[in-house]
XYZ file of C-alpha atoms in Angstrom:
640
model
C -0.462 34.263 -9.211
C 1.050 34.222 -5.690
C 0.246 32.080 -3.111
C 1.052 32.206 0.340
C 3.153 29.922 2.466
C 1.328 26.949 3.926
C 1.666 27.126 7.582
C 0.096 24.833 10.102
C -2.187 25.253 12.898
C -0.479 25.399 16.340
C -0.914 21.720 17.747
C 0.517 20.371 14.200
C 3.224 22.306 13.289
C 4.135 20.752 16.720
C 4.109 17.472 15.302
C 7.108 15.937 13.820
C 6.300 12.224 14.472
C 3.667 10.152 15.987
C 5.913 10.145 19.230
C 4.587 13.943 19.499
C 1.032 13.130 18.524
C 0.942 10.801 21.731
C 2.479 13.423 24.159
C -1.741 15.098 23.750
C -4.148 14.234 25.951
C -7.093 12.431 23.664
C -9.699 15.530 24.019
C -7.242 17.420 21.692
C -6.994 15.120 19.146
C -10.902 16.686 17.163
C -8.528 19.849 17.312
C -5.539 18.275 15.399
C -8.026 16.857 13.010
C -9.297 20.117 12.205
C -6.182 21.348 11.877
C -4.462 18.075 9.431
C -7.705 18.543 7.507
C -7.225 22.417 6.730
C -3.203 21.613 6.018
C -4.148 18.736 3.355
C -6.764 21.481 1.551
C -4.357 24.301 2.020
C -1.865 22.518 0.375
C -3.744 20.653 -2.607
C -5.293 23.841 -3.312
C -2.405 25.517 -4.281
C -0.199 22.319 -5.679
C -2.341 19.677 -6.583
C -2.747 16.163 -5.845
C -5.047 13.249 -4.857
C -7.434 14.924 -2.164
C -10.709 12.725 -1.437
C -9.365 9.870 -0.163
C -7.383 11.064 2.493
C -9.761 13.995 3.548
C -12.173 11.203 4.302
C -9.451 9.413 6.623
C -8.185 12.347 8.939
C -10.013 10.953 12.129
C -8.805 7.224 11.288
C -5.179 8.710 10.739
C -5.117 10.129 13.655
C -6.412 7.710 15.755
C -4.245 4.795 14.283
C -0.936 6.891 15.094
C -2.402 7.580 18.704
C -3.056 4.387 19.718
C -0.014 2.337 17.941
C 3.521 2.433 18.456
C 4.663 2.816 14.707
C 6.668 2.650 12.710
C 7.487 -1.013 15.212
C 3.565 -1.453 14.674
C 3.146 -2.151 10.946
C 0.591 0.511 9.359
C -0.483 -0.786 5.886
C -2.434 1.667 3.440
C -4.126 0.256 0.824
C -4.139 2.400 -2.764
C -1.879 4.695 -0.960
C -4.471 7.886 -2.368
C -5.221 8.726 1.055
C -1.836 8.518 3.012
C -1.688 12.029 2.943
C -2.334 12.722 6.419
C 0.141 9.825 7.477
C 2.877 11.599 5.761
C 2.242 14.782 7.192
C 2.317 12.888 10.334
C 5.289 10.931 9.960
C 7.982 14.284 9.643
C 6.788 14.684 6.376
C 4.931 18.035 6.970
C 7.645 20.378 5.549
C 7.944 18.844 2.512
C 4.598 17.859 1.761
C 4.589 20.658 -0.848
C 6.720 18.644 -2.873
C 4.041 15.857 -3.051
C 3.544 14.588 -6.518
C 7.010 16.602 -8.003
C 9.671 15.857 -9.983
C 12.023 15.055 -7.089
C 9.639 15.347 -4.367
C 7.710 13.323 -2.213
C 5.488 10.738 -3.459
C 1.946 10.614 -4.076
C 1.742 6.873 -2.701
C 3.721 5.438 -0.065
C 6.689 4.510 -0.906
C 9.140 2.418 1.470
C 12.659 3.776 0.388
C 10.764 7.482 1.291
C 10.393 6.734 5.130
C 10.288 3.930 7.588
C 6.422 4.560 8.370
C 5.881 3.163 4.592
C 5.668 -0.184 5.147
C 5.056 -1.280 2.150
C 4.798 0.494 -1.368
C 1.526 0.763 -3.179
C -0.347 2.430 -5.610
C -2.395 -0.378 -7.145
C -5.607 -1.874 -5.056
C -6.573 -4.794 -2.787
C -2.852 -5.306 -2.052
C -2.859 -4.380 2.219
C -4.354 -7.605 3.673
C -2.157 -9.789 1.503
C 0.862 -7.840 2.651
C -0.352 -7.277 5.419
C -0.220 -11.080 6.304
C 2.938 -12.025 5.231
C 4.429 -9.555 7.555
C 1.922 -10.976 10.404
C 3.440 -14.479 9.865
C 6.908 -12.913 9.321
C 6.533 -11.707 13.163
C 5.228 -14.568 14.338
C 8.551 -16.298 13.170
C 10.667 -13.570 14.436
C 8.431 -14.063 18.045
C 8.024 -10.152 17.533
C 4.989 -8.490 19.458
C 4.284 -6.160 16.648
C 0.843 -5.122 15.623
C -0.734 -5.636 11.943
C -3.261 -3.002 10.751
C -4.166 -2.974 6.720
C -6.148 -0.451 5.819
C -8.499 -1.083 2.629
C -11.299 0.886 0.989
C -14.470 -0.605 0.138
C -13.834 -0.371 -3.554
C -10.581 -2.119 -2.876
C -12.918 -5.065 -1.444
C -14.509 -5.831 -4.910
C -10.390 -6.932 -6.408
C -10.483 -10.437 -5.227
C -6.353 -10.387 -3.994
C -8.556 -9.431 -0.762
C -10.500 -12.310 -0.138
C -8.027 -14.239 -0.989
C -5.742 -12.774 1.312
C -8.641 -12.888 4.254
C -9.514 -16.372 3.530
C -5.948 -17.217 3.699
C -5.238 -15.070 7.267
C -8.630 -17.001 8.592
C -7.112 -20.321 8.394
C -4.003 -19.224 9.464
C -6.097 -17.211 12.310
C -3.107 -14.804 12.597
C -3.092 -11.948 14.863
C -4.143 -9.199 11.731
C -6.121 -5.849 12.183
C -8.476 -5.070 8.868
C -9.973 -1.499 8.868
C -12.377 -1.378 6.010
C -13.005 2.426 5.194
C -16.447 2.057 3.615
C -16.924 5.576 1.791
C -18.717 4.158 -1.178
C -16.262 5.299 -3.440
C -12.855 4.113 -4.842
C -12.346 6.656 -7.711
C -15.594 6.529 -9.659
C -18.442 4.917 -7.673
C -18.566 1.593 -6.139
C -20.519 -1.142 -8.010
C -21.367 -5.128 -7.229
C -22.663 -6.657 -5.061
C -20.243 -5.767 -2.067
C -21.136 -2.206 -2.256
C -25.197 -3.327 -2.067
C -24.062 -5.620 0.870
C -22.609 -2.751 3.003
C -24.821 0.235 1.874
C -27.781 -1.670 2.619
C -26.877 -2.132 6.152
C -24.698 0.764 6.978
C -27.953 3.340 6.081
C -30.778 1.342 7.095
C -32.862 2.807 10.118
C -34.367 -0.236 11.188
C -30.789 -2.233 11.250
C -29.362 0.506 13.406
C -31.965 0.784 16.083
C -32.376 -2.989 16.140
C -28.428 -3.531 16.617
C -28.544 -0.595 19.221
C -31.602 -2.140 21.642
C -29.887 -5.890 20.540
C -26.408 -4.738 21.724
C -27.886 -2.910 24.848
C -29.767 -5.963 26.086
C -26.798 -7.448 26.234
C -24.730 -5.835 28.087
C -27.335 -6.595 30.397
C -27.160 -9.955 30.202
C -23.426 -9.620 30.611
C -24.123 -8.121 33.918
C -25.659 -11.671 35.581
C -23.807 -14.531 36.420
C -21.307 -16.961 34.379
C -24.105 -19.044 32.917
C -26.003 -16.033 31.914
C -22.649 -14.506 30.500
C -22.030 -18.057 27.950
C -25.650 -17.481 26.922
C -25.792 -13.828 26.336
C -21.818 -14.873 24.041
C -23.631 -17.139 22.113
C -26.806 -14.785 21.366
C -24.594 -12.341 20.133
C -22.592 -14.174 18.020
C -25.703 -14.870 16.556
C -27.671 -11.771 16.321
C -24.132 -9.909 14.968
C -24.034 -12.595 11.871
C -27.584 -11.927 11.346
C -28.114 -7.971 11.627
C -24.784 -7.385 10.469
C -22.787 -7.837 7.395
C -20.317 -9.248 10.063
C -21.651 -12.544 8.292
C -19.579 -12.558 5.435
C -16.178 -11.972 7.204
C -16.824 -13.974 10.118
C -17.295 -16.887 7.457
C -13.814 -16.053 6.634
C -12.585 -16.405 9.963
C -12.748 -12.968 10.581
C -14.499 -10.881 14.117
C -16.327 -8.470 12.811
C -16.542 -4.905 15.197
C -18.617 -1.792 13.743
C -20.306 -0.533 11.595
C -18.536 2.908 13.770
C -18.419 6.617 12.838
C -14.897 6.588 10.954
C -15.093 10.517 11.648
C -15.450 10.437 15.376
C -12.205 10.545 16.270
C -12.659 9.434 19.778
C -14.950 6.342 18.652
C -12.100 5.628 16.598
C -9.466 5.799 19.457
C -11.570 3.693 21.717
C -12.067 0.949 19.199
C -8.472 1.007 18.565
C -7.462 0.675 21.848
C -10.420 -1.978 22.804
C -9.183 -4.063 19.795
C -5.287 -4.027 20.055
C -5.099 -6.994 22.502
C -8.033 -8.732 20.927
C -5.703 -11.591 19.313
C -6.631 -13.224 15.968
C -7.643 -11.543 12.724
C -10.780 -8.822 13.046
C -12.217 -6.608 10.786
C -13.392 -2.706 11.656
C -15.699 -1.433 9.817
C -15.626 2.158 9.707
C -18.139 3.984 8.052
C -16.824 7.789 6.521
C -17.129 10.174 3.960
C -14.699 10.780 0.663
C -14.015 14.569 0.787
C -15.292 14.652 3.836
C -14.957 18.960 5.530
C -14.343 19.866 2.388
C -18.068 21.060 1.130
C -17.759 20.656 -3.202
C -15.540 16.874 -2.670
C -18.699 15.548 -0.687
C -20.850 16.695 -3.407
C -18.744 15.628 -6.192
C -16.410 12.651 -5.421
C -15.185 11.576 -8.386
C -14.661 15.581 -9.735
C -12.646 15.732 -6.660
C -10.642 12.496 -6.436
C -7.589 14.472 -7.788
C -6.855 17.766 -8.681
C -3.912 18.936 -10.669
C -4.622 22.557 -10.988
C -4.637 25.452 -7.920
C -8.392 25.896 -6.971
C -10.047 28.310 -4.211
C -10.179 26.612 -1.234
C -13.874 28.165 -0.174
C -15.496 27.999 -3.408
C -13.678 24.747 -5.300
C -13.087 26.820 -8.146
C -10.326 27.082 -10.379
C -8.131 29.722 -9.827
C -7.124 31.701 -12.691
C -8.256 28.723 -15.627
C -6.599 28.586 -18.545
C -9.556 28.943 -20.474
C -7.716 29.044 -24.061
C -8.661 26.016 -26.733
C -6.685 22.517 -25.982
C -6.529 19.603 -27.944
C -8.594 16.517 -26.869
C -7.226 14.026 -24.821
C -6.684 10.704 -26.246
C -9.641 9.115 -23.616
C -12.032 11.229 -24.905
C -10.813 10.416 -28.535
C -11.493 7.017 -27.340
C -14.547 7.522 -25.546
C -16.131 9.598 -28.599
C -14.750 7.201 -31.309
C -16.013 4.169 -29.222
C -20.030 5.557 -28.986
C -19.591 5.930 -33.173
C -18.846 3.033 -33.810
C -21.464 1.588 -31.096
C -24.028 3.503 -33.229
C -23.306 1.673 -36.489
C -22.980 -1.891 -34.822
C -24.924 -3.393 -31.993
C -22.444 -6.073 -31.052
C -19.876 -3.334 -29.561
C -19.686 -3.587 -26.172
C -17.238 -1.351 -23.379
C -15.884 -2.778 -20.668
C -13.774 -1.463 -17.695
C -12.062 -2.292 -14.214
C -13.429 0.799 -11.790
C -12.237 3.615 -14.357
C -15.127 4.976 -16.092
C -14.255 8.201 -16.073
C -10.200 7.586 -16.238
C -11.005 6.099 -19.308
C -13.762 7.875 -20.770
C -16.247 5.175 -20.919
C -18.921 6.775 -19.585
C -20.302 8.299 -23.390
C -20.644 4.629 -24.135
C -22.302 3.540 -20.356
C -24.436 7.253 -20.768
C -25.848 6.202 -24.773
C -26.041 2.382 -24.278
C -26.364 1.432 -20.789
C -26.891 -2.103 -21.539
C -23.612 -2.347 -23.307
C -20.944 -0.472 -21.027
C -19.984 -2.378 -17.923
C -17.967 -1.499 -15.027
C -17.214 -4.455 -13.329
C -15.403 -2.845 -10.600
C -12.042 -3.137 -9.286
C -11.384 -6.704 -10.671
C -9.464 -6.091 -13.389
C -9.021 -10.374 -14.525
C -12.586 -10.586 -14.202
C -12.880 -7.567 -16.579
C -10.706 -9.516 -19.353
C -12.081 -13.323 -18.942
C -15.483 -11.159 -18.773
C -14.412 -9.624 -22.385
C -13.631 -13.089 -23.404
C -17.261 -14.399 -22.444
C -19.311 -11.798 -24.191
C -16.522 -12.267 -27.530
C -16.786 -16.413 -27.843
C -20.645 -15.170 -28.357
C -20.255 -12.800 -30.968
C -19.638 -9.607 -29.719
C -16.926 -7.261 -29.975
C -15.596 -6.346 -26.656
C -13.517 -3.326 -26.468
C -11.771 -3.561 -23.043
C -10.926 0.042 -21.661
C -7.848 -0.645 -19.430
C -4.368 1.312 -18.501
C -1.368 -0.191 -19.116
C -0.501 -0.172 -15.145
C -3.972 -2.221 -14.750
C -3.604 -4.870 -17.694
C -0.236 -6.192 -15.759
C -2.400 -7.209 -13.300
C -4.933 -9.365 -15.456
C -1.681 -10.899 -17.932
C -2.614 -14.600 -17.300
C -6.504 -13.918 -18.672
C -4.964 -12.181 -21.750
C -2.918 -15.334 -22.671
C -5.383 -18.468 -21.072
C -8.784 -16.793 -21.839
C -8.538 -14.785 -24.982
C -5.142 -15.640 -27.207
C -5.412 -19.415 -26.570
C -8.946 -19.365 -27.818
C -8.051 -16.546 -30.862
C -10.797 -14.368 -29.294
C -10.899 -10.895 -30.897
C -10.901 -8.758 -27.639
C -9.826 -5.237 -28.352
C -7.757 -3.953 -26.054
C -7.488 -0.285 -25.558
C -5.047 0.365 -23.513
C -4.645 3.720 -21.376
C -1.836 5.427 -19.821
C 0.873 3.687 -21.975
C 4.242 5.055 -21.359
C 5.518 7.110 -18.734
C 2.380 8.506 -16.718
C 4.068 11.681 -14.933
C 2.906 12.104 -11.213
C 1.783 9.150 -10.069
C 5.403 7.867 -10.843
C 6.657 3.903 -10.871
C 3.055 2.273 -9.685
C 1.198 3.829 -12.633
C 4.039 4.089 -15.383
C 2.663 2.046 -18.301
C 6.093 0.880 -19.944
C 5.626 -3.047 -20.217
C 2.861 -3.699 -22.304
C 4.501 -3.548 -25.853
C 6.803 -6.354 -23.792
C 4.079 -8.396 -22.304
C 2.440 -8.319 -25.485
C 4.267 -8.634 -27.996
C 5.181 -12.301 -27.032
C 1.590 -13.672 -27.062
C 0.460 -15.483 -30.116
C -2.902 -14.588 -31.929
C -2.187 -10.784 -30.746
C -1.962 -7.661 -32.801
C 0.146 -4.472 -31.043
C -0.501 -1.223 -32.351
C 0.139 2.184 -30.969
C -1.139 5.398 -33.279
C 0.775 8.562 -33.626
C -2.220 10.939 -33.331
C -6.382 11.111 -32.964
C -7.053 10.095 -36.617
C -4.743 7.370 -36.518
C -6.153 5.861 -33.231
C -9.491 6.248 -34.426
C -8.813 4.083 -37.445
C -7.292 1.447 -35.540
C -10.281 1.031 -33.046
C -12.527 0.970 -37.007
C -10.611 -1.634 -38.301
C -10.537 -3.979 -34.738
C -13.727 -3.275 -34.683
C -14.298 -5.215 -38.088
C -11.576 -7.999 -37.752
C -12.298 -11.343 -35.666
C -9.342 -13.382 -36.413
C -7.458 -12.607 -32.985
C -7.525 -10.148 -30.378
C -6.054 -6.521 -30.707
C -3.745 -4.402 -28.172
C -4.083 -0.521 -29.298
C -1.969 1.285 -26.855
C -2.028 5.387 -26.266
C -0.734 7.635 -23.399
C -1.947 9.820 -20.963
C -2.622 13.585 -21.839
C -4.081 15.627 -24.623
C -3.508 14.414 -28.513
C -1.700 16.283 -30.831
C -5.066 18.626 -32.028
C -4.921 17.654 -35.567
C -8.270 18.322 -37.507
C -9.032 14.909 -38.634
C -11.998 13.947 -41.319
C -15.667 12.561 -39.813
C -16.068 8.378 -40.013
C -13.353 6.363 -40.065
C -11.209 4.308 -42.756
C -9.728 1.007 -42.906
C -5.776 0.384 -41.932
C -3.736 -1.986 -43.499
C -2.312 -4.190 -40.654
C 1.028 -4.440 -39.940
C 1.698 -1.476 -42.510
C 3.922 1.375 -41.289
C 4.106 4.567 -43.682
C 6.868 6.684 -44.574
C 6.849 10.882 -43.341
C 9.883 11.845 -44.511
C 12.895 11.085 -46.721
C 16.488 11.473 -45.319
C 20.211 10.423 -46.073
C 21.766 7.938 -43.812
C 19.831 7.445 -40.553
C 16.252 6.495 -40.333
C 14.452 7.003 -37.313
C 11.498 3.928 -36.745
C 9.093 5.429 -34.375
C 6.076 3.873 -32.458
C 3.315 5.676 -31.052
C 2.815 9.516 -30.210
C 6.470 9.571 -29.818
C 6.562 10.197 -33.321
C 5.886 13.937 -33.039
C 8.761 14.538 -31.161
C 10.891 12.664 -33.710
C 9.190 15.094 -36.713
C 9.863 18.592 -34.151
C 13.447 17.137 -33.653
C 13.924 16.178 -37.411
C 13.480 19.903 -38.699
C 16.145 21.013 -35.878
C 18.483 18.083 -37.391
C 18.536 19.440 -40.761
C 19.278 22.899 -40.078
C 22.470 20.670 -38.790
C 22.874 19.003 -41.963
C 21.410 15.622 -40.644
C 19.226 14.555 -42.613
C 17.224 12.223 -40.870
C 14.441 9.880 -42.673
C 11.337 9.280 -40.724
C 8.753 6.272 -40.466
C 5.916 6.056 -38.768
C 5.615 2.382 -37.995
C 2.143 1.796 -36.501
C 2.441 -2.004 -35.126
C 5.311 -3.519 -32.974
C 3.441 -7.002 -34.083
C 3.323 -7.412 -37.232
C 6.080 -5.463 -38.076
C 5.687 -4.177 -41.327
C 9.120 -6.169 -42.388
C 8.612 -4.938 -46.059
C 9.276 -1.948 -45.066
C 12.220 -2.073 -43.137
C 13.736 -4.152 -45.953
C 13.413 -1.284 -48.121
C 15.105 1.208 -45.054
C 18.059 -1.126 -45.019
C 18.802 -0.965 -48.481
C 18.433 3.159 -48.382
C 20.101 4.215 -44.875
C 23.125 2.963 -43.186
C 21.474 3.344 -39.759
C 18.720 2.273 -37.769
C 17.360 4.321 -34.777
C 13.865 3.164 -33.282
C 12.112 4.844 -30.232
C 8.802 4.234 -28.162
C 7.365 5.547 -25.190
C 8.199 1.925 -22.953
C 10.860 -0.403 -21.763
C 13.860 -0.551 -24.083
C 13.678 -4.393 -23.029
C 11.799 -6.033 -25.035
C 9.816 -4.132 -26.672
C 9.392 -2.363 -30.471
C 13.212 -2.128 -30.444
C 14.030 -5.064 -29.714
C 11.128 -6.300 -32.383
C 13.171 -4.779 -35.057
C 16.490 -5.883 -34.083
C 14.950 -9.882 -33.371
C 13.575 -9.138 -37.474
C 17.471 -8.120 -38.251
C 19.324 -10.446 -36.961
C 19.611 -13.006 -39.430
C 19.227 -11.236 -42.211
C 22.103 -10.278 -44.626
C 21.488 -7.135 -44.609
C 21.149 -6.088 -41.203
C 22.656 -2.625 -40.502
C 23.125 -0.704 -36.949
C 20.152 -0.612 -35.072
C 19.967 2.567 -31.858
C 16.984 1.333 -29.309
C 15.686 4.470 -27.856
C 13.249 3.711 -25.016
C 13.077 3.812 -21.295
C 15.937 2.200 -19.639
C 16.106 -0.498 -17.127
C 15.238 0.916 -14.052
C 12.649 2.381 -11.842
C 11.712 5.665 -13.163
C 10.183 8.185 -10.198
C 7.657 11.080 -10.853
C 7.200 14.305 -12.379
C 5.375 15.256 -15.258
C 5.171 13.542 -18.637
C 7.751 16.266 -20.202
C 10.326 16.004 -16.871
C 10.215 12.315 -17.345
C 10.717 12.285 -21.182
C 13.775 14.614 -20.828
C 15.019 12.661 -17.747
C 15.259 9.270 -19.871
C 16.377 11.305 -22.818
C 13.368 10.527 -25.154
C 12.332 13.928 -25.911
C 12.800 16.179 -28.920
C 16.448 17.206 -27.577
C 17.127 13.660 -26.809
C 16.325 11.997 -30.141
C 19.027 14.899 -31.119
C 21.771 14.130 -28.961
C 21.264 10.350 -29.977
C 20.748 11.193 -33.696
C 24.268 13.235 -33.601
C 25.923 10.323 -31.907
C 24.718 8.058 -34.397
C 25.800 10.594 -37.552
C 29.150 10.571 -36.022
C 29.702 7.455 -35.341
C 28.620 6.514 -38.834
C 31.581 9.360 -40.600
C 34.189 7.561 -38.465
C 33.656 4.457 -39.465
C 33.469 5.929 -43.227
């Protein structure tokens, strides 16, 4: 289908930095909100991308840009899922098409993309941390910069934030905090937090009362000095007490708001009132995910992302490819994981914030009592697995790759110390596609592999991973990592119920001459699509599915060294490390070692694109296990 050029409304296809935003008088900044709203729909509509977020930040945008002097102020965003309208702000409006594509712009902020980045993101709870350091790294330079991190309410349940605010209180550095309180990261807020602030931010009573509070007041503020001290004092008071100002100004935080974070002018005024307010304060800004777009309001998590063109009235799809798909491996998961929940009572689910990402929410729909989503707090999610499996139950921990980095020291201290038999089930693995470097899942066969008391597995299709979760399900003598990428499965038909797998037992697909390819994960379909092509060539290549990077199944690459005269393994994640390198450390002292090929992402930042751009970029597609398979054939007939 066609689509029409994107083209801005009149005051914003006048902007090309915030230096033009500034040269409008304020009344006409509701007008360039209207029209940075209707860009960031038009655009999404047709090519996709994270949407929500930063339709429920146009006014705050805006404003921030208006009233600071960046990119010398420092603007923080935290997530980075609603930076869209700072991009389009900050020259990027041209290209924003690109957003999200292979060789385009990217869907986070991203420092080496523009100088208004100040600092790259993609994971949560990161922007007051960061935001610090580069507070104190003025202070040293005796800079007058400003400070603003912006987080999300659902970034306020990861604890790197109160740590960060409890460290900036002490410090009492000169820090601006904008919490956008939306009640929504990607799937609904939970804890306690999101109580704290919902409560207050909705409740009639606590609105008039701070209203009639804050107008008596001012005047009191009117009399003399000794009437001014008392009237400081009372509202220092009354603001911890009708406000949940309490918590952060505990933290050494002032605490402005709660304000309409979709009045843009409220927003301006604030902005301005609190840039020479010294010391670190907190706005609380009260807004709406989706927010002038009609079907995101009413659905936020539907309408978090979207990847496919959609009518920009209606919301809906635009020309759907309605034709049968196979499953994706979540919902493999997220079926397999309410089976075996009906056959044993001690399963529990657990996940950081992603529900839906990773298709818990079967498990949290049948048994509510046994699906948790602990927010975004993703080492409390794994020392939280380790609790509920030292008293007999099995915890399967629903995590991506990206998201277990963060929680690595509760993997080794809480549950492989103790030899507790957390299952892991780890999303994403591999090379994600659009959301690029922050979100890649490459390290985990790395990270894990090295931890004692831990199984690594990775299965090449639905039947496979369903076994696997089976048989962790039934063994208690350590924990167990199954790993599995982002995307649809291969749509095998695969038998009801499940059946045991050996551990640590690989199994041979196919017979060759004198190279056998090892392969680990789904990767292993590409390896059978590019075998077929190789023996039209006259390479005959054998073909093993290996299962587990730990144990390795070491009987059976005994028996490929004493067939082939070369080794080629490949995995979807860091050639550092990881299966590869598990196969060569196995080799290496043993007489008869023969030359090993490590195919597997190389040691560098790879950007975004999707899943099939990436694999061919790295060279770990079908064509790619080709090219390598010739080199290796040849290299083997010279040396003959």
């Amino acid at each position: 289908m066609e689509f029409e050029e994107v083209t801005p409304g009149p005051l914003l296809a006048e902007i090309d930095s915030p230096d033009d935003l500034k040269k409008l008088d304020p009344e006409q900044l509701v007008d360039v909100c209207d029209e940075l709203r209707d860009f960031i729909i038009d655009t999404v509509s047709i090519h996709g991308g994270h949407f929500g977020a930063s339709l429920g930040v146009v006014e705050m945008t805006v404003a921030l840009h208006y009233v600071y002097d960046t990119p010398k102020d420092l603007l923080l965003w935290d997530v980075g899922h609603q930076a869209y309208g700072h991009k389009i702000l900050t020259g990027r409006r041209d290209n924003f098409h690109t957003n999200r594509k292979y060789g385009g712009l990217s869907g986070f902020p991203k420092r080496s993309e523009s100088e208004y980045d100040t600092f790259g993101v993609g994971h949560s709870s990161t922007s007051i941390s960061a935001g610090l350091g580069m507070a104190v790294a003025r202070d040293l330079d005796q800079s007058d910069k400003k400070v603003v991190s912006v987080i999300g309410d659902g970034a306020m349940t990861g604890g790197l934030a109160y740590e960060a605010m409890n460290n900036a209180g002490v410090m009492n550095s000169d820090i601006l905090v904008i919490l956008n309180d939306n009640n929504m990261s990607i799937d609904p807020n939970v804890g306690a937090m999101k109580e704290y602030l919902t409560e207050i931010t909705t409740s009639k009573t606590f609105n008039k009362l701070r209203d009639e509070i804050y107008d008596m007041l001012g005047h009191f503020k009117s009399a003399g000095e000794k009437m001014r001290t008392v009237a400081s004092r009372l509202e220092k008071a009354i603001s911890s007490a009708i406000t949940p100002g309490g918590l952060f100004q505990a933290l050494g935080f002032k605490y402005y708001g709660p304000v309409d974070g979709h009045n843009v002018d409220a927003m301006r005024r604030h902005l301005e009132d609190l840039k020479d307010i010294p010391g670190p304060k907190l706005l609380h800004a009260v807004t709406v995910k989706g927010k002038g777009f009609a079907p995101a309001e009413r659905e936020q998590t539907k309408w978090h992302a979207q990847s496919s063109p959609f009518d920009k009235i209606t919301g809906k799809q635009i020309d759907p490819d309605t034709s049968p798909k196979p499953p994706k491996y979540q919902h493999v998961f997220g079926e397999a994981v309410v089976e075996l929940a009906d056959k044993n009572e001690d399963i529990v689910g657990i996940t950081p914030a992603m529900p839906s990402g990773s298709s818990l929410w079967p498990l949290m729909n049948k048994y509510p009592d046994r699906a948790f989503d602990v927010g975004i707090a993703e080492q409390h999610s794994i020392t939280f697995a380790a609790g509920l499996a030292a008293e007999g139950k099995k915890a399967f921990a629903a995590i991506y790759s990206t998201f277990l980095q963060r929680a690595y020291d509760q993997v080794i201290h809480d549950v492989a110390i103790q030899k507790l038999p957390v299952v892991f089930c780890i999303d994403r693995a591999g090379l994600v596609g659009a959301d690029g470097p922050t979100h890649h899942g490459l390290y985990d066969i790395s990270y894990l592999r090295n931890v004692p008391n831990m199984i690594v597995s990775s299965p090449m299709n639905e039947e496979e991973l369903r076994d696997m979760m089976y048989t962790a399900s039934k063994y208690d003598e350590c924990a167990w990592a199954i790993r599995y990428p982002r995307g649809r499965a291969t749509g095998m038909d695969y038998p009801e119920g499940f059946k045991n797998m050996e551990i640590g037992k690989g199994q041979k697909l196919r017979d060759g001459d004198e190279i056998a390819i090892l392969s680990f994960g789904p990767f292993g379909n590409y390896v059978m699509e590019a075998a077929d092509d190789l023996s039209e060539e006259g390479i005959n290549v054998g073909h093993f599915n290996m299962r587990f990077a730990k144990p390795l199944d070491t009987d059976l690459i005994d028996e490929i060294c004493h067939t082939y005269e070369r080794i080629i393994t490949i995995e979807d994640g860091t050639k550092l490390g990881g299966f590869g390198s598990a196969v060569v450390e196995y080799l290496a002292d043993k007489p008869h070692h023969i030359p090993t090929t490590i195919m597997g992402v190389p040691d560098r930042i790879v950007e975004h694109g999707t899943q099939e751009e990436l694999h061919a970029e790295v060279e770990l597609d079908p064509e790619g296990i080709k090219k390598k398979a010739r080199e290796v054939h040849e290299s083997a007939s010279l040396k003959a």
